[in-house]
PDB file of C-alpha atoms in Angstrom:
ATOM      1  CA  UNK A   1       0.393   0.093  -0.062  1.00 96.00           C
ATOM      2  CA  UNK A   2       1.176   3.828  -0.638  1.00 98.00           C
ATOM      3  CA  UNK A   3       0.163   6.064   1.800  1.00 98.00           C
ATOM      4  CA  UNK A   4       0.928   9.688   0.941  1.00 98.00           C
ATOM      5  CA  UNK A   5       0.981  12.834   4.001  1.00 97.00           C
ATOM      6  CA  UNK A   6       0.077  16.171   2.835  1.00 96.00           C
ATOM      7  CA  UNK A   7      -0.681  19.079   4.409  1.00 95.00           C
ATOM      8  CA  UNK A   8      -2.569  22.638   3.488  1.00 92.00           C
ATOM      9  CA  UNK A   9       0.377  24.397   6.250  1.00 85.00           C
ATOM     10  CA  UNK A  10       3.416  23.601   8.021  1.00 84.00           C
ATOM     11  CA  UNK A  11       3.574  22.912  11.335  1.00 83.00           C
ATOM     12  CA  UNK A  12       0.606  20.528  11.325  1.00 89.00           C
ATOM     13  CA  UNK A  13       2.152  17.665  12.738  1.00 90.00           C
ATOM     14  CA  UNK A  14       2.609  15.602   9.775  1.00 93.00           C
ATOM     15  CA  UNK A  15       6.158  14.659   9.558  1.00 93.00           C
ATOM     16  CA  UNK A  16       5.886  13.297  13.169  1.00 94.00           C
ATOM     17  CA  UNK A  17       2.808  11.734  12.883  1.00 96.00           C
ATOM     18  CA  UNK A  18       3.278   9.981   9.586  1.00 96.00           C
ATOM     19  CA  UNK A  19       6.750   9.150  11.301  1.00 96.00           C
ATOM     20  CA  UNK A  20       5.055   7.238  14.626  1.00 96.00           C
ATOM     21  CA  UNK A  21       2.236   6.103  11.679  1.00 97.00           C
ATOM     22  CA  UNK A  22       5.013   4.054  10.350  1.00 98.00           C
ATOM     23  CA  UNK A  23       6.635   3.035  13.625  1.00 97.00           C
ATOM     24  CA  UNK A  24       4.080   1.555  15.021  1.00 97.00           C
ATOM     25  CA  UNK A  25       3.135  -0.608  11.835  1.00 98.00           C
ATOM     26  CA  UNK A  26       6.732  -2.132  11.672  1.00 97.00           C
ATOM     27  CA  UNK A  27       6.420  -2.377  15.438  1.00 96.00           C
ATOM     28  CA  UNK A  28       3.251  -5.044  14.263  1.00 96.00           C
ATOM     29  CA  UNK A  29       5.358  -7.110  12.011  1.00 97.00           C
ATOM     30  CA  UNK A  30       4.962  -4.773   8.795  1.00 98.00           C
ATOM     31  CA  UNK A  31       7.944  -4.138   6.293  1.00 98.00           C
ATOM     32  CA  UNK A  32       7.615  -0.271   6.688  1.00 98.00           C
ATOM     33  CA  UNK A  33       9.527   2.135   4.320  1.00 98.00           C
ATOM     34  CA  UNK A  34       9.212   6.099   4.920  1.00 98.00           C
ATOM     35  CA  UNK A  35      10.089   8.371   2.036  1.00 97.00           C
ATOM     36  CA  UNK A  36      11.038  12.154   2.953  1.00 95.00           C
ATOM     37  CA  UNK A  37       9.095  13.669  -0.016  1.00 91.00           C
ATOM     38  CA  UNK A  38       9.606  16.947   1.869  1.00 86.00           C
ATOM     39  CA  UNK A  39      11.615  18.243  -1.064  1.00 80.00           C
ATOM     40  CA  UNK A  40      12.422  22.125   0.241  1.00 74.00           C
ATOM     41  CA  UNK A  41      12.653  20.789   4.110  1.00 76.00           C
ATOM     42  CA  UNK A  42      13.535  17.197   4.808  1.00 78.00           C
ATOM     43  CA  UNK A  43      13.006  16.418   8.543  1.00 84.00           C
ATOM     44  CA  UNK A  44      12.562  12.993   8.669  1.00 91.00           C
ATOM     45  CA  UNK A  45      16.360  11.886   9.845  1.00 92.00           C
ATOM     46  CA  UNK A  46      15.816  14.007  13.184  1.00 91.00           C
ATOM     47  CA  UNK A  47      12.868  12.481  14.092  1.00 93.00           C
ATOM     48  CA  UNK A  48      13.896   8.973  13.365  1.00 94.00           C
ATOM     49  CA  UNK A  49      17.081   9.950  15.486  1.00 93.00           C
ATOM     50  CA  UNK A  50      19.183   9.416  12.462  1.00 92.00           C
ATOM     51  CA  UNK A  51      21.484  12.726  12.923  1.00 86.00           C
ATOM     52  CA  UNK A  52      24.226  11.559  10.839  1.00 87.00           C
ATOM     53  CA  UNK A  53      22.245  10.340   7.859  1.00 90.00           C
ATOM     54  CA  UNK A  54      21.553  14.056   6.828  1.00 85.00           C
ATOM     55  CA  UNK A  55      25.713  14.187   5.516  1.00 86.00           C
ATOM     56  CA  UNK A  56      25.025  11.084   3.845  1.00 88.00           C
ATOM     57  CA  UNK A  57      21.868  12.278   2.042  1.00 87.00           C
ATOM     58  CA  UNK A  58      23.505  14.653  -0.326  1.00 87.00           C
ATOM     59  CA  UNK A  59      23.665  14.032  -3.913  1.00 88.00           C
ATOM     60  CA  UNK A  60      22.444  10.498  -2.633  1.00 91.00           C
ATOM     61  CA  UNK A  61      18.629  11.100  -1.396  1.00 92.00           C
ATOM     62  CA  UNK A  62      15.354  10.940  -2.778  1.00 93.00           C
ATOM     63  CA  UNK A  63      16.093  14.648  -4.098  1.00 91.00           C
ATOM     64  CA  UNK A  64      18.919  13.331  -6.034  1.00 91.00           C
ATOM     65  CA  UNK A  65      17.788  10.103  -7.823  1.00 94.00           C
ATOM     66  CA  UNK A  66      14.300  11.487  -8.268  1.00 93.00           C
ATOM     67  CA  UNK A  67      16.807  14.167 -11.473  1.00 90.00           C
ATOM     68  CA  UNK A  68      18.633  11.431 -12.050  1.00 92.00           C
ATOM     69  CA  UNK A  69      21.978  12.267 -10.477  1.00 92.00           C
ATOM     70  CA  UNK A  70      21.949   9.055  -8.545  1.00 92.00           C
ATOM     71  CA  UNK A  71      21.117   5.486  -9.518  1.00 92.00           C
ATOM     72  CA  UNK A  72      19.659   4.504  -6.482  1.00 95.00           C
ATOM     73  CA  UNK A  73      18.339   6.254  -3.343  1.00 95.00           C
ATOM     74  CA  UNK A  74      20.411   6.240  -0.148  1.00 95.00           C
ATOM     75  CA  UNK A  75      18.252   3.630   2.204  1.00 96.00           C
ATOM     76  CA  UNK A  76      18.853   3.705   5.740  1.00 96.00           C
ATOM     77  CA  UNK A  77      17.837   0.976   8.142  1.00 96.00           C
ATOM     78  CA  UNK A  78      16.331   2.867  11.513  1.00 96.00           C
ATOM     79  CA  UNK A  79      16.313   0.075  13.560  1.00 95.00           C
ATOM     80  CA  UNK A  80      20.092  -0.238  13.262  1.00 93.00           C
ATOM     81  CA  UNK A  81      21.332   3.103  12.754  1.00 94.00           C
ATOM     82  CA  UNK A  82      18.735   5.409  14.988  1.00 94.00           C
ATOM     83  CA  UNK A  83      20.555   6.713  18.321  1.00 91.00           C
ATOM     84  CA  UNK A  84      17.425   6.715  19.502  1.00 89.00           C
ATOM     85  CA  UNK A  85      17.522   3.880  22.916  1.00 85.00           C
ATOM     86  CA  UNK A  86      14.597   2.472  22.592  1.00 86.00           C
ATOM     87  CA  UNK A  87      14.516   1.964  18.837  1.00 86.00           C
ATOM     88  CA  UNK A  88      18.031   0.421  18.448  1.00 81.00           C
ATOM     89  CA  UNK A  89      17.332  -2.006  20.240  1.00 83.00           C
ATOM     90  CA  UNK A  90      14.808  -4.107  17.618  1.00 88.00           C
ATOM     91  CA  UNK A  91      11.588  -5.104  19.095  1.00 88.00           C
ATOM     92  CA  UNK A  92      11.145  -8.886  18.451  1.00 90.00           C
ATOM     93  CA  UNK A  93       8.419  -9.679  16.150  1.00 94.00           C
ATOM     94  CA  UNK A  94       9.362  -6.341  14.326  1.00 95.00           C
ATOM     95  CA  UNK A  95       9.145  -5.646  10.226  1.00 97.00           C
ATOM     96  CA  UNK A  96      11.728  -3.417   8.643  1.00 97.00           C
ATOM     97  CA  UNK A  97      11.501   0.060   8.841  1.00 97.00           C
ATOM     98  CA  UNK A  98      13.547   1.530   6.400  1.00 98.00           C
ATOM     99  CA  UNK A  99      14.171   5.693   5.969  1.00 97.00           C
ATOM    100  CA  UNK A 100      14.766   7.313   2.382  1.00 97.00           C
ATOM    101  CA  UNK A 101      16.097  10.702   3.697  1.00 95.00           C
ATOM    102  CA  UNK A 102      15.624  13.797   1.099  1.00 91.00           C
ATOM    103  CA  UNK A 103      18.841  15.739   0.383  1.00 87.00           C
ATOM    104  CA  UNK A 104      19.475  18.767   2.971  1.00 76.00           C
ATOM    105  CA  UNK A 105      18.760  21.793   0.533  1.00 67.00           C
ATOM    106  CA  UNK A 106      17.276  20.263  -2.733  1.00 64.00           C
ATOM    107  CA  UNK A 107      14.437  22.422  -2.889  1.00 65.00           C
ATOM    108  CA  UNK A 108      11.337  21.688  -5.123  1.00 66.00           C
ATOM    109  CA  UNK A 109      11.607  20.975  -8.464  1.00 65.00           C
ATOM    110  CA  UNK A 110       9.568  20.947 -11.861  1.00 68.00           C
ATOM    111  CA  UNK A 111       8.550  17.414 -12.980  1.00 73.00           C
ATOM    112  CA  UNK A 112       8.875  16.501 -16.079  1.00 80.00           C
ATOM    113  CA  UNK A 113       8.903  12.802 -17.797  1.00 89.00           C
ATOM    114  CA  UNK A 114      12.553  11.617 -16.146  1.00 90.00           C
ATOM    115  CA  UNK A 115      11.704  12.338 -13.256  1.00 90.00           C
ATOM    116  CA  UNK A 116       7.672  10.940 -13.406  1.00 94.00           C
ATOM    117  CA  UNK A 117       9.497   7.981 -14.471  1.00 95.00           C
ATOM    118  CA  UNK A 118      12.011   7.421 -12.130  1.00 96.00           C
ATOM    119  CA  UNK A 119       9.099   7.943  -9.383  1.00 96.00           C
ATOM    120  CA  UNK A 120       6.929   5.587 -10.951  1.00 97.00           C
ATOM    121  CA  UNK A 121       9.485   3.153 -10.654  1.00 97.00           C
ATOM    122  CA  UNK A 122      10.690   3.546  -7.178  1.00 97.00           C
ATOM    123  CA  UNK A 123       6.797   3.144  -6.458  1.00 98.00           C
ATOM    124  CA  UNK A 124       6.685  -0.182  -7.920  1.00 97.00           C
ATOM    125  CA  UNK A 125       9.932  -1.221  -6.964  1.00 97.00           C
ATOM    126  CA  UNK A 126       8.872  -0.414  -3.038  1.00 98.00           C
ATOM    127  CA  UNK A 127       5.279  -1.626  -3.314  1.00 97.00           C
ATOM    128  CA  UNK A 128       6.575  -5.018  -4.098  1.00 97.00           C
ATOM    129  CA  UNK A 129       9.521  -5.337  -1.066  1.00 98.00           C
ATOM    130  CA  UNK A 130       7.296  -3.793   1.793  1.00 98.00           C
ATOM    131  CA  UNK A 131       3.492  -3.515   3.209  1.00 98.00           C
ATOM    132  CA  UNK A 132       3.437  -0.114   3.645  1.00 98.00           C
ATOM    133  CA  UNK A 133       4.700   2.858   1.447  1.00 98.00           C
ATOM    134  CA  UNK A 134       4.701   6.040   3.569  1.00 98.00           C
ATOM    135  CA  UNK A 135       5.403   9.188   1.365  1.00 98.00           C
ATOM    136  CA  UNK A 136       5.976  12.597   3.488  1.00 96.00           C
ATOM    137  CA  UNK A 137       4.569  15.444   0.582  1.00 94.00           C
ATOM    138  CA  UNK A 138       5.608  18.935   1.198  1.00 88.00           C
ATOM    139  CA  UNK A 139       2.889  21.261   2.392  1.00 87.00           C
ATOM    140  CA  UNK A 140       0.778  22.798   0.264  1.00 84.00           C
ATOM    141  CA  UNK A 141      -0.173  22.244  -3.494  1.00 83.00           C
ATOM    142  CA  UNK A 142       3.696  21.454  -4.219  1.00 86.00           C
ATOM    143  CA  UNK A 143       5.756  19.865  -6.669  1.00 89.00           C
ATOM    144  CA  UNK A 144       5.837  16.843  -4.602  1.00 90.00           C
ATOM    145  CA  UNK A 145       2.122  16.719  -4.410  1.00 93.00           C
ATOM    146  CA  UNK A 146       1.649  17.205  -8.162  1.00 93.00           C
ATOM    147  CA  UNK A 147       4.840  14.570  -8.412  1.00 94.00           C
ATOM    148  CA  UNK A 148       2.514  11.722  -6.585  1.00 96.00           C
ATOM    149  CA  UNK A 149      -0.586  12.757  -8.489  1.00 96.00           C
ATOM    150  CA  UNK A 150       0.413  12.423 -11.917  1.00 96.00           C
ATOM    151  CA  UNK A 151       2.523   8.558 -10.660  1.00 96.00           C
ATOM    152  CA  UNK A 152      -0.634   6.957  -9.310  1.00 97.00           C
ATOM    153  CA  UNK A 153      -2.374   7.800 -12.309  1.00 96.00           C
ATOM    154  CA  UNK A 154      -0.402   6.184 -14.492  1.00 95.00           C
ATOM    155  CA  UNK A 155      -1.488   2.540 -15.820  1.00 94.00           C
ATOM    156  CA  UNK A 156       2.001   0.546 -13.795  1.00 94.00           C
ATOM    157  CA  UNK A 157       0.138   2.312 -10.259  1.00 95.00           C
ATOM    158  CA  UNK A 158      -3.896   1.901 -11.251  1.00 90.00           C
ATOM    159  CA  UNK A 159      -3.480  -1.739  -9.611  1.00 91.00           C
ATOM    160  CA  UNK A 160      -2.122  -0.164  -6.121  1.00 95.00           C
ATOM    161  CA  UNK A 161      -4.245   0.624  -3.253  1.00 94.00           C
ATOM    162  CA  UNK A 162      -2.927   4.030  -1.971  1.00 95.00           C
ATOM    163  CA  UNK A 163      -4.424   6.264   0.461  1.00 97.00           C
ATOM    164  CA  UNK A 164      -3.988  10.619   1.239  1.00 97.00           C
ATOM    165  CA  UNK A 165      -3.834  11.390   4.712  1.00 98.00           C
ATOM    166  CA  UNK A 166      -4.218  14.664   5.231  1.00 97.00           C
ATOM    167  CA  UNK A 167      -2.950  16.732   8.534  1.00 97.00           C
ATOM    168  CA  UNK A 168      -4.641  19.907  10.009  1.00 96.00           C
ATOM    169  CA  UNK A 169      -4.351  21.251  13.533  1.00 95.00           C
ATOM    170  CA  UNK A 170      -7.546  21.705  15.791  1.00 95.00           C
ATOM    171  CA  UNK A 171      -7.837  25.659  14.398  1.00 95.00           C
ATOM    172  CA  UNK A 172     -10.268  27.591  12.582  1.00 96.00           C
ATOM    173  CA  UNK A 173      -7.856  28.536  10.013  1.00 95.00           C
ATOM    174  CA  UNK A 174      -6.402  25.271   9.900  1.00 96.00           C
ATOM    175  CA  UNK A 175      -9.307  23.529   9.527  1.00 97.00           C
ATOM    176  CA  UNK A 176     -10.287  25.946   6.411  1.00 96.00           C
ATOM    177  CA  UNK A 177      -6.939  25.418   4.662  1.00 96.00           C
ATOM    178  CA  UNK A 178      -7.151  21.523   4.886  1.00 96.00           C
ATOM    179  CA  UNK A 179     -10.880  22.101   3.070  1.00 97.00           C
ATOM    180  CA  UNK A 180      -9.122  23.922   0.353  1.00 96.00           C
ATOM    181  CA  UNK A 181      -6.247  21.492   0.182  1.00 96.00           C
ATOM    182  CA  UNK A 182      -8.897  18.420  -0.844  1.00 96.00           C
ATOM    183  CA  UNK A 183     -11.602  20.485  -2.336  1.00 95.00           C
ATOM    184  CA  UNK A 184     -10.239  24.037  -3.690  1.00 93.00           C
ATOM    185  CA  UNK A 185      -9.500  25.654  -6.953  1.00 88.00           C
ATOM    186  CA  UNK A 186      -5.855  23.681  -7.089  1.00 87.00           C
ATOM    187  CA  UNK A 187      -6.697  21.086  -4.327  1.00 93.00           C
ATOM    188  CA  UNK A 188      -6.014  17.484  -4.456  1.00 96.00           C
ATOM    189  CA  UNK A 189      -9.272  16.541  -5.553  1.00 96.00           C
ATOM    190  CA  UNK A 190      -9.293  18.895  -8.793  1.00 95.00           C
ATOM    191  CA  UNK A 191      -5.344  18.130  -9.649  1.00 95.00           C
ATOM    192  CA  UNK A 192      -5.976  14.256  -9.080  1.00 96.00           C
ATOM    193  CA  UNK A 193      -9.242  14.267 -11.930  1.00 96.00           C
ATOM    194  CA  UNK A 194      -7.192  16.977 -14.166  1.00 95.00           C
ATOM    195  CA  UNK A 195      -3.786  13.909 -14.060  1.00 94.00           C
ATOM    196  CA  UNK A 196      -6.435  11.095 -14.768  1.00 95.00           C
ATOM    197  CA  UNK A 197      -7.747   9.858 -11.550  1.00 96.00           C
ATOM    198  CA  UNK A 198     -11.442   8.687 -11.176  1.00 95.00           C
ATOM    199  CA  UNK A 199     -13.037  11.597  -9.241  1.00 95.00           C
ATOM    200  CA  UNK A 200     -14.930   8.521  -6.913  1.00 95.00           C
ATOM    201  CA  UNK A 201     -11.735   6.469  -5.677  1.00 94.00           C
ATOM    202  CA  UNK A 202      -9.144   9.501  -5.339  1.00 96.00           C
ATOM    203  CA  UNK A 203     -12.102  10.985  -3.179  1.00 95.00           C
ATOM    204  CA  UNK A 204     -12.562   7.561  -1.497  1.00 95.00           C
ATOM    205  CA  UNK A 205      -9.077   6.944  -0.472  1.00 96.00           C
ATOM    206  CA  UNK A 206      -8.892  10.454   1.343  1.00 97.00           C
ATOM    207  CA  UNK A 207      -9.318  11.336   5.100  1.00 97.00           C
ATOM    208  CA  UNK A 208      -8.134  13.815   7.668  1.00 97.00           C
ATOM    209  CA  UNK A 209      -5.986  13.705  10.163  1.00 97.00           C
ATOM    210  CA  UNK A 210      -6.407  16.237  13.180  1.00 97.00           C
ATOM    211  CA  UNK A 211      -3.540  16.819  15.026  1.00 94.00           C
ATOM    212  CA  UNK A 212      -2.977  18.961  18.123  1.00 91.00           C
ATOM    213  CA  UNK A 213      -6.559  18.457  18.974  1.00 93.00           C
ATOM    214  CA  UNK A 214      -7.113  19.513  23.201  1.00 88.00           C
ATOM    215  CA  UNK A 215      -9.119  16.763  24.599  1.00 84.00           C
ATOM    216  CA  UNK A 216     -10.912  18.520  27.059  1.00 84.00           C
ATOM    217  CA  UNK A 217     -11.939  14.723  28.560  1.00 81.00           C
ATOM    218  CA  UNK A 218      -9.090  14.845  30.009  1.00 77.00           C
ATOM    219  CA  UNK A 219      -7.783  15.702  33.895  1.00 74.00           C
ATOM    220  CA  UNK A 220      -5.535  18.535  32.384  1.00 73.00           C
ATOM    221  CA  UNK A 221      -8.012  20.370  30.979  1.00 74.00           C
ATOM    222  CA  UNK A 222     -11.301  19.805  33.783  1.00 74.00           C
ATOM    223  CA  UNK A 223      -8.831  21.657  35.943  1.00 80.00           C
ATOM    224  CA  UNK A 224      -9.468  25.089  34.071  1.00 82.00           C
ATOM    225  CA  UNK A 225     -10.823  27.830  35.270  1.00 88.00           C
ATOM    226  CA  UNK A 226     -14.589  27.354  35.049  1.00 87.00           C
ATOM    227  CA  UNK A 227     -14.997  30.323  32.364  1.00 90.00           C
ATOM    228  CA  UNK A 228     -12.289  29.289  29.977  1.00 89.00           C
ATOM    229  CA  UNK A 229     -13.295  25.481  30.054  1.00 87.00           C
ATOM    230  CA  UNK A 230     -16.760  26.399  28.610  1.00 90.00           C
ATOM    231  CA  UNK A 231     -14.942  28.551  26.337  1.00 91.00           C
ATOM    232  CA  UNK A 232     -13.197  25.752  24.789  1.00 90.00           C
ATOM    233  CA  UNK A 233     -16.144  23.340  24.809  1.00 90.00           C
ATOM    234  CA  UNK A 234     -17.681  26.086  22.721  1.00 93.00           C
ATOM    235  CA  UNK A 235     -14.479  26.357  20.373  1.00 93.00           C
ATOM    236  CA  UNK A 236     -14.564  22.575  20.042  1.00 93.00           C
ATOM    237  CA  UNK A 237     -18.060  22.274  19.099  1.00 94.00           C
ATOM    238  CA  UNK A 238     -17.956  25.481  16.490  1.00 96.00           C
ATOM    239  CA  UNK A 239     -14.746  23.749  15.001  1.00 96.00           C
ATOM    240  CA  UNK A 240     -16.938  20.769  14.725  1.00 95.00           C
ATOM    241  CA  UNK A 241     -19.703  22.172  12.827  1.00 97.00           C
ATOM    242  CA  UNK A 242     -17.250  24.023  10.461  1.00 97.00           C
ATOM    243  CA  UNK A 243     -15.340  20.957   9.653  1.00 97.00           C
ATOM    244  CA  UNK A 244     -18.453  19.147   8.797  1.00 97.00           C
ATOM    245  CA  UNK A 245     -19.501  22.405   6.992  1.00 97.00           C
ATOM    246  CA  UNK A 246     -16.606  21.760   4.757  1.00 96.00           C
ATOM    247  CA  UNK A 247     -17.305  18.249   4.755  1.00 94.00           C
ATOM    248  CA  UNK A 248     -14.602  17.368   6.527  1.00 95.00           C
ATOM    249  CA  UNK A 249     -16.568  16.666   9.843  1.00 95.00           C
ATOM    250  CA  UNK A 250     -15.693  13.116  12.083  1.00 92.00           C
ATOM    251  CA  UNK A 251     -17.047  10.598   9.146  1.00 92.00           C
ATOM    252  CA  UNK A 252     -14.154  11.903   7.104  1.00 95.00           C
ATOM    253  CA  UNK A 253     -12.036  12.071  10.663  1.00 95.00           C
ATOM    254  CA  UNK A 254      -9.538   9.399  10.077  1.00 96.00           C
ATOM    255  CA  UNK A 255      -7.831   9.697  14.049  1.00 96.00           C
ATOM    256  CA  UNK A 256      -7.517  12.571  16.441  1.00 95.00           C
ATOM    257  CA  UNK A 257      -4.018  13.200  17.860  1.00 95.00           C
ATOM    258  CA  UNK A 258      -3.984  14.801  21.357  1.00 93.00           C
ATOM    259  CA  UNK A 259      -2.067  18.048  22.300  1.00 89.00           C
ATOM    260  CA  UNK A 260       0.836  16.307  23.835  1.00 88.00           C
ATOM    261  CA  UNK A 261       3.774  18.062  25.120  1.00 86.00           C
ATOM    262  CA  UNK A 262       6.551  15.559  23.992  1.00 87.00           C
ATOM    263  CA  UNK A 263       5.058  16.089  20.375  1.00 87.00           C
ATOM    264  CA  UNK A 264       5.179  19.936  20.744  1.00 82.00           C
ATOM    265  CA  UNK A 265       8.708  20.174  22.744  1.00 83.00           C
ATOM    266  CA  UNK A 266      10.140  17.613  20.795  1.00 85.00           C
ATOM    267  CA  UNK A 267       9.335  16.712  17.438  1.00 87.00           C
ATOM    268  CA  UNK A 268      10.215  11.999  17.923  1.00 90.00           C
ATOM    269  CA  UNK A 269       8.674   8.883  17.699  1.00 93.00           C
ATOM    270  CA  UNK A 270       6.374   8.153  21.136  1.00 93.00           C
ATOM    271  CA  UNK A 271       7.251   4.671  22.542  1.00 93.00           C
ATOM    272  CA  UNK A 272       5.900   2.657  25.214  1.00 93.00           C
ATOM    273  CA  UNK A 273       8.188   2.979  26.907  1.00 92.00           C
ATOM    274  CA  UNK A 274       8.140   7.068  26.864  1.00 92.00           C
ATOM    275  CA  UNK A 275       4.491   6.226  28.717  1.00 92.00           C
ATOM    276  CA  UNK A 276       4.972   3.380  30.669  1.00 92.00           C
ATOM    277  CA  UNK A 277       8.405   4.216  32.421  1.00 92.00           C
ATOM    278  CA  UNK A 278       9.542   7.813  32.152  1.00 91.00           C
ATOM    279  CA  UNK A 279       5.898   8.822  31.673  1.00 92.00           C
ATOM    280  CA  UNK A 280       6.658  11.974  30.062  1.00 90.00           C
ATOM    281  CA  UNK A 281       4.474  11.511  26.947  1.00 91.00           C
ATOM    282  CA  UNK A 282       0.467  11.046  27.456  1.00 90.00           C
ATOM    283  CA  UNK A 283      -1.268   7.195  27.347  1.00 92.00           C
ATOM    284  CA  UNK A 284      -3.949   8.559  25.376  1.00 91.00           C
ATOM    285  CA  UNK A 285      -1.361  10.390  22.392  1.00 93.00           C
ATOM    286  CA  UNK A 286      -0.299   6.635  22.215  1.00 95.00           C
ATOM    287  CA  UNK A 287      -3.500   5.468  22.020  1.00 95.00           C
ATOM    288  CA  UNK A 288      -4.690   7.552  19.502  1.00 95.00           C
ATOM    289  CA  UNK A 289      -1.076   6.677  17.216  1.00 96.00           C
ATOM    290  CA  UNK A 290      -2.234   3.009  17.561  1.00 97.00           C
ATOM    291  CA  UNK A 291      -5.237   3.714  16.524  1.00 96.00           C
ATOM    292  CA  UNK A 292      -4.076   5.444  13.412  1.00 97.00           C
ATOM    293  CA  UNK A 293      -2.187   2.809  12.460  1.00 97.00           C
ATOM    294  CA  UNK A 294      -5.080   0.158  12.765  1.00 96.00           C
ATOM    295  CA  UNK A 295      -7.243   2.095  11.120  1.00 96.00           C
ATOM    296  CA  UNK A 296      -4.977   2.812   8.524  1.00 96.00           C
ATOM    297  CA  UNK A 297      -5.758  -0.468   6.663  1.00 94.00           C
ATOM    298  CA  UNK A 298      -9.326  -1.275   8.495  1.00 93.00           C
ATOM    299  CA  UNK A 299     -12.067  -1.485   5.023  1.00 90.00           C
ATOM    300  CA  UNK A 300     -15.012  -0.324   7.721  1.00 89.00           C
ATOM    301  CA  UNK A 301     -12.983   3.427   7.936  1.00 91.00           C
ATOM    302  CA  UNK A 302     -12.451   3.512   3.820  1.00 89.00           C
ATOM    303  CA  UNK A 303     -16.516   2.898   2.497  1.00 73.00           C
ATOM    304  CA  UNK A 304     -17.740   5.062   0.314  1.00 49.00           C
ATOM    305  CA  UNK A 305     -19.321   8.398   2.364  1.00 42.00           C
TER     306      UNK A 305
END
């Protein structure tokens, strides 16, 4: 399966949540690879705690590969290369977790036929090798999104199941931007149709992931002053109404990731040890990430709406 992670704005938690999704699926035994297609600002090496990889990727990353400057993109076994104290001891029963980093400072580029051919070939080969291929795209209507849409519309990739996760924070501006990214004049849906996608199939492959959502049922928020808590409740209700009116309400949301201090202060993978041992991360966040990973391949969450 090909999974594309997109967002209209930066700072939505797209990359760190997608990395946690890949990590959770690998823990469950799937062979997973993560492609950093955020050409303008590749950050996956930091999330996976592989800092030395950034220098290695110069001239060997995905940007260089797609532009024909290297025959094969650099691939990194996260379990063996990470400096994370927990991840470096590969859990029993886990699948492969492989990072394909981007080139630092590579920048966006206009897609041509050669770029497209290399992209299609890469997706085909990785689909055969891995159970799950996670592609983290640049924010907004980027060249990276155009490349992914054009590639998946090609005959060679039509038979491969693809899913699109659109990330947004739980604010009015982000909700409006996420709806625009899907259905706006230059949105994913219209652009995809123009590139040859079937409207119904493409729309059915899209779900939204809400990030940094305050859990108003948790003790943390219940301790707020009464007036402030009531205001938060009202804001949350209005956001739900806005999302529903824009066609991205709860039925289109695959998961809601709670506002999490660990993700806010240090974008990283959240391990069970972070929750159960050191207790620096919240259990509700861990459960939301687990649910996101499970729902990704649960067909009852992907029926036609």
